Coordinates of C-alpha atoms in Angstrom, one line a residue:
V1 CA -42.2 3.1 -8.0
S2 CA -43.3 1.4 -11.2
K3 CA -40.7 -1.4 -10.6
L4 CA -41.9 -1.9 -7.0
T5 CA -45.5 -1.9 -8.1
A6 CA -44.7 -4.5 -10.8
A7 CA -42.7 -6.6 -8.3
I8 CA -45.6 -6.6 -5.8
D9 CA -48.2 -7.4 -8.5
A10 CA -46.0 -10.1 -10.0
D11 CA -45.1 -11.6 -6.6
R12 CA -41.4 -10.9 -7.2
L13 CA -40.6 -10.3 -3.5
V14 CA -38.7 -12.8 -1.5
L15 CA -38.6 -13.4 2.3
Y16 CA -35.3 -14.2 3.9
C17 CA -34.8 -15.0 7.6
Q18 CA -31.9 -13.9 9.8
E19 CA -31.4 -15.9 13.0
I20 CA -31.3 -13.8 16.2
A21 CA -29.0 -15.8 18.4
P22 CA -28.7 -15.2 22.2
I23 CA -25.3 -14.5 23.7
R24 CA -25.9 -17.4 26.1
Q25 CA -28.0 -20.3 24.9
E26 CA -30.9 -21.3 27.2
P27 CA -31.7 -25.0 27.2
D28 CA -35.4 -24.6 26.4
A29 CA -35.1 -21.6 24.1
G30 CA -36.4 -22.1 20.6
C31 CA -35.3 -20.6 17.3
H32 CA -35.8 -16.8 16.9
F33 CA -35.5 -15.2 13.6
E34 CA -36.2 -11.9 11.8
V35 CA -38.0 -11.8 8.5
L36 CA -36.3 -9.7 5.8
V37 CA -37.8 -8.8 2.4
R38 CA -35.9 -8.5 -0.9
M39 CA -37.2 -7.6 -4.3
L40 CA -36.4 -9.4 -7.5
D41 CA -36.0 -7.4 -10.7
A42 CA -37.6 -8.7 -14.0
N43 CA -34.5 -10.9 -14.6
G44 CA -34.6 -12.4 -11.1
K45 CA -31.7 -10.4 -9.7
V46 CA -32.0 -9.7 -6.0
I47 CA -32.5 -6.0 -5.2
P48 CA -31.3 -5.0 -1.7
P49 CA -33.8 -3.2 0.6
G50 CA -31.9 0.0 0.5
S51 CA -32.7 0.3 -3.1
F52 CA -36.5 0.0 -2.9
L53 CA -37.6 0.6 0.7
P54 CA -37.0 4.3 0.7
A55 CA -39.1 4.7 -2.5
A56 CA -41.8 2.5 -0.9
E57 CA -41.9 4.9 2.1
R58 CA -41.7 8.1 0.1
Y59 CA -44.4 7.1 -2.4
N60 CA -46.8 5.6 0.2
M61 CA -46.3 2.0 -0.9
I62 CA -44.9 0.8 2.3
T63 CA -48.1 -0.4 3.8
S64 CA -48.8 -2.5 0.7
L65 CA -45.3 -4.0 1.1
D66 CA -45.9 -4.7 4.8
R67 CA -49.2 -6.4 3.9
W68 CA -47.4 -8.6 1.5
V69 CA -44.7 -9.5 4.1
V70 CA -47.3 -10.3 6.8
S71 CA -49.5 -12.4 4.5
H72 CA -46.6 -14.4 3.0
C73 CA -44.9 -14.9 6.4
F74 CA -48.1 -16.2 7.9
S75 CA -48.7 -18.3 4.9
W76 CA -45.2 -19.8 5.2
Y77 CA -45.8 -20.5 8.9
S78 CA -49.1 -22.2 8.1
G79 CA -47.6 -24.3 5.4
H80 CA -44.4 -25.3 7.1
C81 CA -44.7 -25.1 10.9
M82 CA -48.3 -26.3 11.2
V83 CA -48.0 -29.0 8.6
T84 CA -44.5 -30.4 9.5
G85 CA -44.9 -29.6 13.2
M86 CA -41.6 -27.6 13.1
A87 CA -40.5 -27.9 16.7
G88 CA -38.4 -25.3 18.3
L89 CA -39.6 -22.2 16.5
D90 CA -40.1 -19.6 19.2
T91 CA -40.3 -16.3 17.5
I92 CA -40.7 -14.8 14.0
A93 CA -39.9 -11.1 14.1
I94 CA -41.6 -9.0 11.4
N95 CA -40.6 -5.4 10.7
L96 CA -43.5 -2.9 10.3
S97 CA -43.3 0.6 9.0
G98 CA -44.6 3.6 11.0
A99 CA -47.2 4.2 8.2
S100 CA -48.6 0.7 8.7
V101 CA -48.7 1.0 12.5
T102 CA -50.8 4.2 12.1
A103 CA -53.0 3.0 9.2
A104 CA -56.5 2.4 10.5
A105 CA -57.1 -0.8 8.5
F106 CA -53.7 -2.4 9.1
L107 CA -54.4 -3.7 12.6
Q108 CA -57.6 -5.5 11.4
Y109 CA -55.6 -6.8 8.4
I110 CA -53.1 -8.5 10.8
K111 CA -55.9 -10.0 12.9
N112 CA -57.7 -11.3 9.8
E113 CA -54.5 -12.9 8.4
M114 CA -53.6 -14.4 11.8
L115 CA -57.1 -16.1 11.9
H116 CA -57.0 -17.1 8.2
Y117 CA -53.6 -18.8 8.5
E118 CA -54.2 -20.0 12.1
V119 CA -50.9 -18.4 13.3
P120 CA -50.5 -18.4 17.1
A121 CA -49.9 -14.8 18.2
S122 CA -47.3 -16.0 20.7
V123 CA -44.9 -16.8 17.8
I124 CA -45.1 -13.3 16.3
C125 CA -42.9 -10.4 17.4
F126 CA -43.5 -7.2 15.5
E127 CA -40.6 -4.8 15.2
I128 CA -41.2 -1.0 14.9
T129 CA -38.6 1.7 14.9
E130 CA -38.3 4.1 17.8
T131 CA -38.8 7.0 15.4
A132 CA -42.0 5.4 14.0
A133 CA -43.4 4.7 17.4
I134 CA -42.9 8.2 18.8
A135 CA -44.2 9.9 15.6
N136 CA -47.7 9.1 16.7
I137 CA -47.2 7.6 20.2
E138 CA -50.9 7.3 21.0
V139 CA -51.8 5.4 17.9
A140 CA -48.7 3.2 18.1
T141 CA -49.4 2.4 21.8
K142 CA -53.0 1.4 21.0
F143 CA -51.8 -0.8 18.1
I144 CA -49.2 -2.5 20.3
Q145 CA -51.7 -3.0 23.2
E146 CA -54.3 -4.6 20.9
L147 CA -51.9 -7.1 19.4
K148 CA -50.3 -7.8 22.8
Q149 CA -53.7 -8.7 24.1
L150 CA -53.8 -11.5 21.5
G151 CA -50.4 -12.7 22.6
C152 CA -48.1 -10.9 20.0
R153 CA -44.8 -9.5 21.2
F154 CA -43.1 -6.2 20.2
S155 CA -39.6 -5.0 19.7
L156 CA -38.5 -1.4 19.5
D157 CA -35.9 -1.3 16.7
D158 CA -33.1 1.2 16.3
F159 CA -33.3 2.3 19.9
G160 CA -31.1 5.2 20.7
S161 CA -30.9 6.6 17.2
G162 CA -33.7 9.0 17.7
L163 CA -33.8 12.1 19.9
S164 CA -36.3 10.8 22.4
S165 CA -34.9 7.5 23.4
F166 CA -35.2 6.5 27.0
A167 CA -38.0 8.9 28.0
Y168 CA -40.4 7.3 25.5
L169 CA -39.4 3.7 26.3
K170 CA -41.2 3.7 29.6
N171 CA -44.5 4.7 27.8
L172 CA -44.3 1.9 25.1
P173 CA -45.4 -1.6 26.1
V174 CA -42.6 -3.4 24.2
D175 CA -41.0 -6.7 25.1
Y176 CA -37.6 -6.1 23.6
I177 CA -35.4 -3.3 22.5
K178 CA -32.8 -3.5 19.7
I179 CA -30.1 -1.0 20.5
D180 CA -28.8 0.9 17.5

């Protein structure tokens, strides 16, 4: 916990992107990638997410981490895509924890950051896990609906790994599913 707190405070987190490639390329389809976060230790060594995300979730630090990711991702977009006119970027997928989706102030935080960095909502796809979505389905649905009204998209991650699976899918207004 102290190492994660220090990494957040010292800005020793790093964003990576992983391309999400279609099986069949569409002629007008733009680039689609998922943002991944890594932590750097005090010596600059990359710490994999499996070594710090469980602690962040267990000790209620995950929303702080999600805020960092959203802010830095939007800042990157503003600095790169808006300045250079990066053509062909269609979707930036950002993972959110269940704790963030259900935190009262997090929805407004996203809206504020989107306005501050002038990020078009249509470029953003938030990913939430099936388990996180159904843990508090009413709050998750409201969260999704409010951001979808702005133009954001949503992906249900790890679909099929939970006990609920298909029965809940029809009640969640998601655009994509990522099958586990």
